[in-house]
Backbone as CSV, one residue per row, in Angstrom:
resi,resn,N_x,N_y,N_z,CA_x,CA_y,CA_z,C_x,C_y,C_z
1,MET,33.341,-144.389,45.610,33.837,-143.296,44.964,33.268,-143.884,43.214
2,ASP,33.439,-145.229,43.209,32.905,-146.429,42.239,31.386,-145.316,41.684
3,GLU,31.055,-145.911,43.228,29.845,-146.019,42.353,29.099,-144.283,42.069
4,GLU,29.373,-143.125,42.580,29.187,-142.038,42.479,29.342,-141.718,40.896
5,VAL,30.822,-142.330,40.440,30.956,-142.289,39.058,29.973,-142.975,37.700
6,ALA,29.571,-143.898,38.862,28.702,-145.063,37.722,27.380,-143.930,37.230
7,ALA,26.382,-143.597,38.878,26.234,-142.995,38.663,25.511,-141.818,37.867
8,LEU,26.644,-141.049,37.528,27.369,-139.784,36.608,26.824,-140.497,35.478
9,VAL,27.674,-141.085,35.244,27.741,-141.923,33.848,26.412,-142.386,33.647
10,VAL,25.396,-142.503,34.846,24.061,-143.320,33.792,22.855,-142.271,33.748
11,ASP,23.305,-141.058,34.876,22.971,-139.654,34.379,23.165,-139.339,33.014
12,ASN,23.962,-139.266,32.649,25.175,-138.672,31.377,24.362,-139.381,30.632
13,GLY,24.129,-140.454,30.658,23.340,-141.886,29.737,22.327,-141.419,29.260
14,SER,21.205,-141.165,30.007,20.163,-140.553,30.186,19.551,-139.268,29.457
15,ALA,20.387,-138.206,29.737,20.734,-136.836,29.427,20.620,-136.734,27.957
16,PHE,21.937,-137.228,27.356,22.008,-137.539,26.207,20.894,-138.447,25.124
17,SER,20.494,-139.640,25.425,19.586,-139.926,24.824,17.916,-139.709,24.843
18,LYS,18.275,-138.818,25.968,17.236,-137.223,25.880,16.880,-136.263,24.778
19,THR,18.025,-136.232,25.061,18.455,-135.220,23.832,18.583,-135.757,22.203
20,ILE,18.844,-137.006,22.342,19.009,-137.132,20.662,17.123,-137.915,20.222
21,MET,16.444,-138.181,21.369,15.281,-138.278,21.322,14.310,-137.139,20.874
22,LEU,14.600,-135.831,21.644,14.278,-134.784,21.109,14.868,-134.164,19.629
23,ILE,16.066,-133.929,19.233,16.236,-134.044,17.774,15.572,-135.161,16.921
24,LYS,15.052,-136.083,16.977,14.345,-136.721,16.276,12.867,-136.456,15.915
25,ILE,12.773,-136.297,17.342,10.914,-135.305,17.280,11.276,-134.520,16.646
26,LEU,11.819,-133.291,16.780,11.715,-132.458,16.002,12.171,-132.015,14.879
27,PHE,12.911,-133.288,14.157,13.437,-132.986,12.705,12.045,-133.964,12.216
28,LYS,11.367,-134.633,12.383,9.906,-135.441,12.205,8.925,-134.520,11.818
29,ASN,9.080,-133.140,13.130,8.068,-132.445,12.886,8.205,-131.165,11.793
30,CYS,9.200,-131.062,11.486,9.865,-130.185,10.442,9.616,-130.817,9.280
31,GLN,10.316,-132.005,9.203,10.099,-132.251,7.312,8.323,-133.137,7.187
32,ARG,7.330,-132.994,8.279,5.798,-132.813,8.378,5.320,-131.430,7.802
33,ASN,5.886,-130.346,8.501,5.445,-129.263,7.848,5.917,-128.861,6.333
34,PHE,6.837,-129.649,6.143,7.437,-128.935,4.551,6.665,-129.490,4.087
35,ASN,6.475,-130.716,3.976,5.624,-131.330,3.200,4.182,-131.030,2.848
36,ASN,4.263,-130.805,3.916,2.330,-129.644,4.447,2.706,-128.376,3.171
37,ASN,3.746,-127.787,3.033,3.334,-126.772,2.570,3.415,-127.234,1.511
38,ILE,4.846,-127.808,0.649,4.654,-128.003,-0.725,3.238,-128.623,-1.287
39,PHE,2.530,-129.014,-0.516,0.908,-129.580,-1.149,-0.084,-128.537,-1.049
40,PHE,0.409,-127.316,-0.161,-0.704,-126.392,-0.217,-0.136,-125.514,-1.187
41,ARG,1.217,-125.512,-1.377,1.862,-124.233,-2.690,1.203,-125.353,-4.205
42,GLY,1.119,-126.000,-4.369,0.584,-126.638,-5.606,-0.775,-126.495,-5.911
43,LEU,-1.580,-126.286,-4.934,-3.047,-126.133,-5.407,-2.983,-124.566,-5.232
44,SER,-3.800,-124.209,-6.516,-3.855,-122.592,-6.825,-4.979,-122.215,-5.892
45,THR,-4.716,-121.152,-5.549,-5.948,-120.103,-4.552,-6.728,-119.370,-5.387
46,LEU,-7.791,-118.925,-4.478,-9.021,-118.828,-5.397,-8.567,-117.262,-6.326
47,LYS,-7.964,-116.109,-5.752,-7.618,-115.271,-6.217,-6.749,-115.564,-7.312
48,GLU,-5.823,-116.669,-7.276,-4.934,-117.049,-8.715,-6.169,-117.091,-9.687
49,LYS,-6.932,-118.152,-9.468,-8.187,-118.711,-10.310,-8.764,-117.668,-11.361
50,VAL,-9.144,-116.360,-10.162,-9.794,-115.329,-11.035,-8.901,-114.766,-11.737
51,ASN,-9.445,-114.393,-12.975,-8.429,-113.076,-13.737,-8.953,-111.587,-12.944
52,VAL,-8.090,-110.964,-12.172,-7.999,-110.127,-11.428,-7.570,-108.818,-12.648
53,PRO,-8.488,-107.693,-13.017,-8.335,-106.403,-13.776,-7.338,-105.779,-13.775
54,LYS,-6.433,-105.185,-14.095,-5.736,-104.191,-13.620,-6.458,-102.736,-13.131
55,SER,-5.559,-101.700,-12.321,-6.130,-101.172,-12.019,-6.882,-99.738,-12.491
56,GLU,-5.608,-99.322,-13.566,-6.278,-98.616,-14.541,-7.377,-99.412,-15.289
57,ASP,-7.489,-100.334,-15.515,-9.006,-100.986,-16.377,-10.101,-100.524,-15.470
58,LEU,-10.184,-100.747,-14.432,-11.326,-100.417,-13.353,-11.893,-99.223,-13.303
59,TYR,-10.615,-98.144,-13.091,-11.630,-96.860,-13.374,-11.625,-96.101,-14.948
60,GLU,-10.324,-95.863,-15.837,-10.901,-95.208,-16.673,-10.384,-96.312,-18.062
61,PRO,-10.966,-96.241,-18.938,-11.261,-97.255,-20.331,-9.484,-96.969,-21.191
62,ARG,-9.101,-97.675,-21.337,-8.230,-97.583,-22.402,-9.053,-96.689,-23.894
63,PHE,-8.029,-95.569,-24.348,-8.592,-95.523,-25.518,-6.901,-95.363,-26.777
64,GLU,-7.234,-95.726,-27.483,-5.981,-95.647,-28.659,-5.865,-93.979,-29.079
65,VAL,-4.454,-93.660,-28.961,-4.515,-92.048,-29.375,-4.275,-92.039,-31.190
66,LYS,-5.247,-91.864,-31.640,-4.764,-91.532,-33.224,-4.458,-90.249,-33.998
67,ARG,-4.662,-89.422,-33.196,-4.381,-88.274,-33.720,-2.662,-87.930,-33.920
68,HIS,-1.771,-87.299,-34.712,-0.952,-87.388,-35.126,-0.158,-85.682,-34.587
69,TYR,0.464,-85.615,-33.959,0.700,-84.299,-33.692,2.201,-83.721,-34.781
70,PRO,2.201,-82.848,-35.381,3.382,-82.066,-35.943,4.729,-81.744,-34.955
71,ASP,6.486,-82.129,-36.292,7.331,-81.865,-35.179,7.742,-80.612,-35.758
72,LEU,8.284,-79.718,-35.153,8.815,-78.810,-35.500,10.031,-79.050,-35.697
73,GLN,10.840,-78.960,-36.796,12.408,-79.408,-37.047,13.682,-78.891,-36.060
74,LEU,13.883,-77.813,-36.851,14.757,-77.164,-35.726,13.927,-75.727,-34.962
75,ILE,14.144,-75.655,-33.809,13.445,-74.532,-33.062,14.869,-73.842,-32.446
76,ASN,15.004,-72.560,-32.707,16.202,-71.489,-32.079,15.510,-70.942,-30.605
77,VAL,16.330,-70.971,-29.498,15.951,-70.335,-27.836,17.097,-69.393,-28.341
78,LYS,16.624,-67.832,-28.246,17.676,-66.871,-28.347,17.624,-66.482,-26.988
79,LEU,18.455,-66.016,-26.304,18.731,-65.334,-24.967,19.822,-64.097,-25.438
80,LYS,19.451,-63.222,-24.804,20.026,-61.704,-24.650,19.979,-61.318,-23.147
81,ALA,21.081,-60.539,-23.017,21.155,-60.470,-21.688,22.578,-59.164,-21.489
82,PHE,22.563,-58.543,-20.170,23.368,-57.534,-20.068,24.619,-58.209,-19.017
83,ASP,24.233,-59.169,-18.534,25.013,-59.933,-17.479,25.539,-61.254,-17.982
84,PHE,26.547,-61.007,-18.181,27.765,-62.099,-18.717,27.426,-63.707,-18.167
85,GLN,27.055,-63.413,-16.973,27.166,-65.000,-16.280,25.732,-65.595,-15.688
86,CYS,25.234,-64.184,-15.757,23.839,-64.684,-15.332,23.552,-65.551,-16.608
87,LEU,23.841,-64.780,-17.781,23.638,-65.441,-19.450,24.147,-67.180,-19.540
88,GLU,24.927,-67.015,-18.856,25.671,-68.618,-19.379,25.209,-69.332,-18.220
89,LYS,24.527,-69.157,-17.510,23.325,-69.959,-16.526,22.435,-70.728,-16.838
90,PHE,21.661,-69.837,-17.075,20.497,-69.805,-17.547,20.275,-70.496,-19.285
91,GLN,21.540,-70.513,-19.904,21.694,-71.287,-21.182,21.905,-72.513,-20.643
92,SER,22.722,-73.014,-19.688,22.735,-74.364,-18.959,21.238,-75.095,-18.818
93,PHE,20.557,-74.034,-18.053,19.336,-74.641,-17.525,18.523,-74.764,-18.392
94,VAL,18.603,-74.061,-19.921,17.840,-74.338,-20.739,18.297,-75.205,-21.585
95,HIS,19.634,-75.830,-21.831,19.897,-76.908,-22.402,19.562,-78.373,-21.391
96,TRP,19.456,-78.394,-20.308,19.097,-79.232,-19.057,17.546,-79.543,-19.530
97,THR,16.587,-78.621,-19.431,15.373,-78.751,-19.661,15.036,-79.448,-20.795
98,ALA,15.665,-78.968,-22.020,15.629,-79.585,-23.609,15.578,-80.828,-23.622
99,GLU,16.969,-81.301,-22.490,16.893,-82.877,-22.532,16.317,-83.481,-21.841
100,ASN,15.722,-82.871,-20.569,14.523,-83.720,-19.671,13.423,-83.604,-20.547
101,PHE,12.818,-82.774,-21.274,11.779,-83.184,-21.781,12.180,-83.930,-23.072
102,GLY,13.380,-84.399,-23.207,13.532,-85.541,-24.448,13.543,-84.853,-26.126
103,PHE,13.609,-83.640,-26.206,14.318,-82.553,-27.354,16.237,-83.264,-27.269
104,ASP,16.405,-82.846,-28.694,17.878,-83.417,-29.204,18.419,-81.976,-29.287
105,VAL,19.331,-81.424,-28.231,20.384,-80.537,-28.480,21.177,-80.454,-29.925
106,VAL,20.779,-79.701,-30.621,21.435,-79.557,-31.872,22.971,-79.210,-31.629
107,GLU,22.827,-77.806,-30.856,24.362,-77.009,-30.773,23.979,-76.104,-30.157
108,CYS,24.893,-75.256,-29.103,24.923,-74.157,-28.213,26.074,-73.258,-28.718
109,TYR,25.661,-72.080,-29.059,26.708,-70.905,-30.093,26.167,-69.518,-29.357
110,PRO,27.566,-68.989,-29.344,27.472,-67.229,-28.461,27.590,-66.852,-29.506
111,LEU,27.080,-65.531,-29.734,26.388,-64.129,-30.727,27.549,-63.269,-30.340
112,ALA,28.050,-62.579,-31.498,28.803,-61.323,-31.238,27.898,-60.453,-30.322
113,HIS,28.505,-59.721,-29.463,27.982,-58.453,-28.468,28.127,-57.568,-29.211
114,LYS,26.659,-56.901,-28.956,26.647,-55.483,-29.386,26.703,-54.597,-28.078
115,CYS,27.816,-53.322,-28.917,28.242,-51.707,-27.591,27.096,-50.973,-27.893
116,GLU,26.823,-50.774,-26.894,25.943,-49.204,-27.027,26.386,-48.286,-26.175
117,LYS,26.356,-47.026,-26.538,26.898,-45.961,-25.768,25.912,-45.375,-25.413
118,ILE,25.451,-44.965,-23.973,24.508,-43.872,-22.980,25.622,-42.858,-22.724
119,LYS,24.482,-41.633,-22.986,25.397,-40.368,-22.671,24.615,-39.819,-21.969
120,GLU,24.868,-39.375,-20.524,23.991,-38.350,-20.085,24.439,-36.826,-19.747
121,PHE,23.533,-36.106,-20.235,24.217,-34.768,-19.994,23.518,-33.865,-19.007
122,LYS,24.085,-32.852,-18.231,23.951,-31.963,-17.904,22.959,-31.070,-17.774
123,GLU,22.295,-30.494,-16.518,20.779,-30.451,-16.578,21.296,-29.031,-17.505
124,ASN,19.872,-28.883,-17.882,19.450,-27.200,-19.482,21.095,-27.213,-20.000
125,SER,22.134,-28.269,-20.572,23.246,-27.930,-21.231,23.252,-29.162,-22.297
126,VAL,24.071,-28.775,-23.066,25.101,-30.411,-24.315,26.089,-30.410,-23.604
127,THR,26.238,-30.148,-22.405,27.473,-30.981,-22.244,27.457,-32.220,-21.385
128,ILE,28.308,-33.676,-22.112,28.004,-34.579,-21.558,28.724,-34.982,-19.726
129,SER,28.121,-35.161,-19.300,28.241,-35.874,-17.486,28.693,-36.845,-17.547
130,THR,28.179,-37.558,-17.886,28.756,-39.163,-18.329,28.366,-40.458,-18.836
131,GLU,29.288,-41.099,-19.506,28.957,-42.016,-19.982,29.233,-43.205,-19.991
132,TYR,28.269,-43.951,-20.431,28.321,-45.575,-19.861,28.917,-46.274,-21.833
133,GLU,28.857,-47.473,-21.426,29.104,-48.576,-22.246,28.365,-49.824,-22.130
134,LEU,27.220,-50.282,-22.748,26.060,-51.580,-22.261,26.765,-52.621,-23.278
135,LYS,26.956,-53.432,-23.016,27.349,-54.364,-24.050,26.100,-55.735,-23.551
136,THR,25.722,-56.083,-24.523,24.571,-56.816,-24.903,25.364,-57.982,-25.074
137,TYR,25.342,-59.291,-24.571,26.053,-60.886,-24.966,24.622,-62.017,-25.201
138,ALA,24.870,-62.874,-26.172,23.648,-63.486,-26.570,23.844,-65.127,-26.953
139,ARG,23.513,-65.692,-26.118,23.675,-67.156,-26.680,22.086,-68.044,-27.282
140,VAL,22.374,-69.153,-28.514,21.296,-69.896,-29.031,21.207,-71.112,-28.945
141,VAL,20.511,-71.315,-28.450,20.596,-72.675,-27.602,19.556,-73.206,-28.999
142,ARG,20.036,-74.275,-29.925,19.206,-75.249,-31.336,18.626,-76.668,-30.590
143,ILE,17.456,-76.769,-30.973,17.098,-78.240,-30.463,16.055,-78.371,-31.692
144,GLY,15.894,-79.933,-31.847,14.669,-80.210,-32.518,15.432,-81.763,-32.985
145,PRO,14.059,-82.253,-33.352,12.700,-82.064,-34.038,11.787,-81.959,-32.505
146,VAL,11.135,-81.236,-32.265,10.088,-80.677,-31.371,8.691,-80.650,-31.484
147,PRO,7.741,-81.998,-30.753,6.815,-81.933,-30.978,5.438,-80.821,-30.656
148,ALA,5.029,-80.574,-31.512,3.804,-79.186,-31.192,3.548,-79.410,-29.563
149,ILE,2.894,-80.603,-29.431,2.076,-80.731,-27.983,2.968,-80.293,-27.028
150,GLN,4.450,-80.585,-27.341,5.243,-80.367,-26.072,5.886,-79.044,-25.853
151,LEU,6.009,-78.273,-27.287,6.345,-77.038,-27.303,6.228,-75.738,-26.263
152,PRO,4.082,-75.764,-25.880,4.375,-74.798,-24.900,4.578,-75.225,-23.923
153,LEU,4.360,-76.519,-23.315,4.628,-76.627,-21.827,6.684,-76.607,-21.449
154,PHE,7.095,-76.819,-22.551,8.568,-76.031,-22.534,8.753,-75.050,-22.674
155,VAL,8.158,-74.142,-23.215,8.172,-72.503,-22.943,8.320,-72.057,-21.993
156,MET,6.965,-72.276,-21.243,6.162,-72.009,-20.007,7.444,-72.280,-19.036
157,MET,7.711,-73.666,-19.428,8.991,-74.358,-17.990,10.424,-73.327,-17.865
158,VAL,10.671,-72.825,-19.349,11.912,-71.868,-19.705,11.322,-70.700,-18.913
159,GLN,10.578,-70.011,-19.616,9.868,-68.388,-19.085,9.685,-68.625,-17.539
160,ALA,9.042,-69.711,-17.140,8.745,-69.435,-15.358,10.272,-69.202,-14.769
161,ASN,11.090,-69.950,-14.844,12.503,-69.517,-14.568,13.259,-68.696,-15.367
162,ALA,13.114,-68.057,-15.888,13.713,-66.669,-16.814,14.115,-65.981,-15.269
163,PRO,15.343,-66.072,-15.329,16.179,-64.485,-14.108,15.974,-63.037,-15.152
164,ILE,15.551,-62.217,-13.901,15.298,-61.199,-14.487,16.425,-60.187,-14.974
165,GLY,16.249,-59.543,-16.140,16.933,-58.762,-16.715,17.426,-59.685,-18.263
166,VAL,16.285,-60.876,-18.373,17.481,-62.032,-19.756,15.869,-61.728,-20.930
167,GLU,16.382,-61.668,-21.893,15.439,-61.338,-23.245,15.178,-62.872,-23.988
168,MET,14.373,-63.392,-24.180,14.436,-64.646,-24.781,13.381,-64.765,-26.003
169,ILE,13.847,-65.002,-26.702,12.642,-65.321,-28.247,13.153,-66.579,-28.782
170,ILE,11.870,-67.612,-29.225,11.564,-68.710,-28.891,11.176,-68.791,-30.502
171,LYS,11.835,-69.003,-31.757,11.012,-69.184,-32.713,11.399,-70.401,-33.789
172,GLU,11.272,-70.426,-34.935,11.675,-71.439,-35.326,12.587,-71.130,-36.714
173,HIS,13.942,-72.075,-36.740,15.063,-72.121,-37.408,15.162,-71.284,-38.973
174,GLU,15.870,-70.142,-39.372,15.766,-69.352,-40.556,17.664,-69.623,-40.838
175,ALA,17.511,-69.276,-42.815,18.533,-69.263,-43.028,18.854,-67.916,-42.510
176,SER,18.918,-66.660,-42.164,19.416,-65.580,-41.930,19.915,-65.593,-40.351
177,ASP,19.501,-66.813,-39.535,20.137,-67.071,-37.983,21.303,-67.909,-38.324
178,GLU,21.864,-68.430,-39.637,23.057,-68.999,-39.657,24.137,-67.567,-40.035
179,VAL,23.161,-66.549,-41.201,24.297,-65.482,-41.449,24.440,-64.708,-39.465
180,GLU,23.752,-64.634,-38.958,24.053,-63.697,-37.753,24.651,-64.269,-36.935
181,ARG,25.517,-66.071,-36.887,26.200,-66.058,-35.801,27.538,-65.659,-35.966
182,TYR,27.977,-65.642,-37.284,29.443,-64.774,-38.164,29.273,-63.301,-37.543
183,ILE,30.926,-62.913,-37.607,31.485,-61.520,-37.438,31.516,-61.381,-38.365
184,PRO,30.903,-60.180,-39.215,31.209,-59.624,-40.450,32.576,-58.904,-40.312
185,ASP,32.993,-58.796,-41.696,34.578,-58.029,-41.799,34.530,-57.280,-42.787
186,PRO,34.080,-56.190,-42.918,34.190,-54.706,-43.163,35.162,-54.910,-44.720
187,GLN,36.427,-55.175,-44.380,37.348,-55.411,-45.537,36.988,-56.217,-46.600
188,LEU,36.771,-57.220,-45.701,36.318,-58.374,-46.597,34.898,-57.956,-47.605
189,ASP,34.199,-57.114,-47.373,32.762,-56.610,-47.826,33.218,-55.680,-48.848
190,ASP,34.292,-55.075,-48.263,34.930,-53.752,-49.350,35.722,-54.839,-50.634
191,PHE,35.906,-55.869,-50.372,37.074,-56.221,-51.489,35.609,-57.106,-52.622
192,LYS,34.430,-57.788,-51.684,33.626,-58.481,-52.840,32.948,-57.442,-53.611
193,GLU,32.714,-56.167,-52.979,32.172,-54.874,-53.519,32.747,-54.390,-54.758
194,THR,34.256,-54.800,-54.407,35.215,-54.313,-55.485,34.932,-54.931,-56.906
195,LEU,34.871,-55.819,-56.786,34.680,-57.421,-57.375,33.200,-56.861,-58.322
196,ARG,32.419,-56.955,-57.519,30.995,-56.729,-58.144,31.163,-55.962,-59.559
197,ASN,31.931,-54.112,-58.878,31.822,-53.597,-59.760,32.515,-53.345,-60.941
198,LEU,33.824,-54.351,-60.955,34.327,-54.660,-61.962,33.486,-55.824,-62.875
199,ASP,32.490,-56.277,-62.184,31.328,-56.405,-63.616,30.521,-55.454,-64.303
200,ASP,30.385,-54.341,-63.820,30.032,-53.014,-64.581,30.699,-52.592,-66.195
201,PRO,30.013,-52.848,-66.964,30.257,-52.363,-68.231,30.897,-50.717,-68.024
202,VAL,30.008,-50.335,-67.758,30.333,-48.454,-67.544,32.374,-48.561,-66.290
203,VAL,32.583,-48.952,-65.490,33.785,-49.164,-65.041,34.692,-50.061,-65.447
204,ARG,34.384,-50.580,-66.304,34.920,-51.795,-67.106,35.507,-51.006,-68.635
205,LYS,35.116,-49.817,-69.208,35.182,-49.357,-70.211,36.070,-47.883,-69.877
206,PHE,35.687,-47.550,-68.591,36.717,-46.489,-67.819,38.129,-47.140,-67.123
207,LEU,38.096,-48.242,-67.062,39.191,-48.648,-66.988,40.165,-49.671,-68.196
208,GLY,39.354,-49.263,-69.289,39.972,-49.439,-70.653,40.203,-50.741,-70.778
209,TRP,39.180,-51.467,-70.061,38.879,-52.978,-70.488,38.391,-53.513,-71.407
210,GLU,37.505,-52.334,-72.044,36.688,-52.764,-73.150,36.454,-51.449,-74.124
211,ALA,36.135,-51.520,-75.454,36.668,-50.285,-75.933,34.936,-49.628,-76.179
């Protein structure tokens, strides 16, 4: 029994020593490979020594753009439609497209709707059979400044995605556009007209303010 245990101990000791030897050999090989890699990495390759040109320089030379395109300061995109929901969605699309083109959206505002009455008469008579009311809604998207070279692309993009029934007008901003956005007050206009008439000498003489 003691001889068998001793044999096992000897066998285990020889296996352990063999394992240690294998680990040492593997460690030396790894260290040698690591040193070789560091040595070769320090040497520059032929591709690195040669100045490889860029791909765009191989096919097309670079030219400096010396032309300067003017900028349009303010552009009004006026939208009209009978369908309110369709108009609102298309206005958001125009806003999104302008921002993706890099334009500054100054403001978006609605205009007062216009109501039109349409009458349908009976055949060969002046009697009204049906009567309709059509409301035209309007929205304005004001953008600027807009480069003149990018404006045609923007117009084509918006027109290509315009839904049926939406009327679009694109023009430069004018002073009359500010007046159009406010709802007129007839009573206030009457007061202004009265004040203007008071400056008339004939009216002032009739009122007894002047001799």
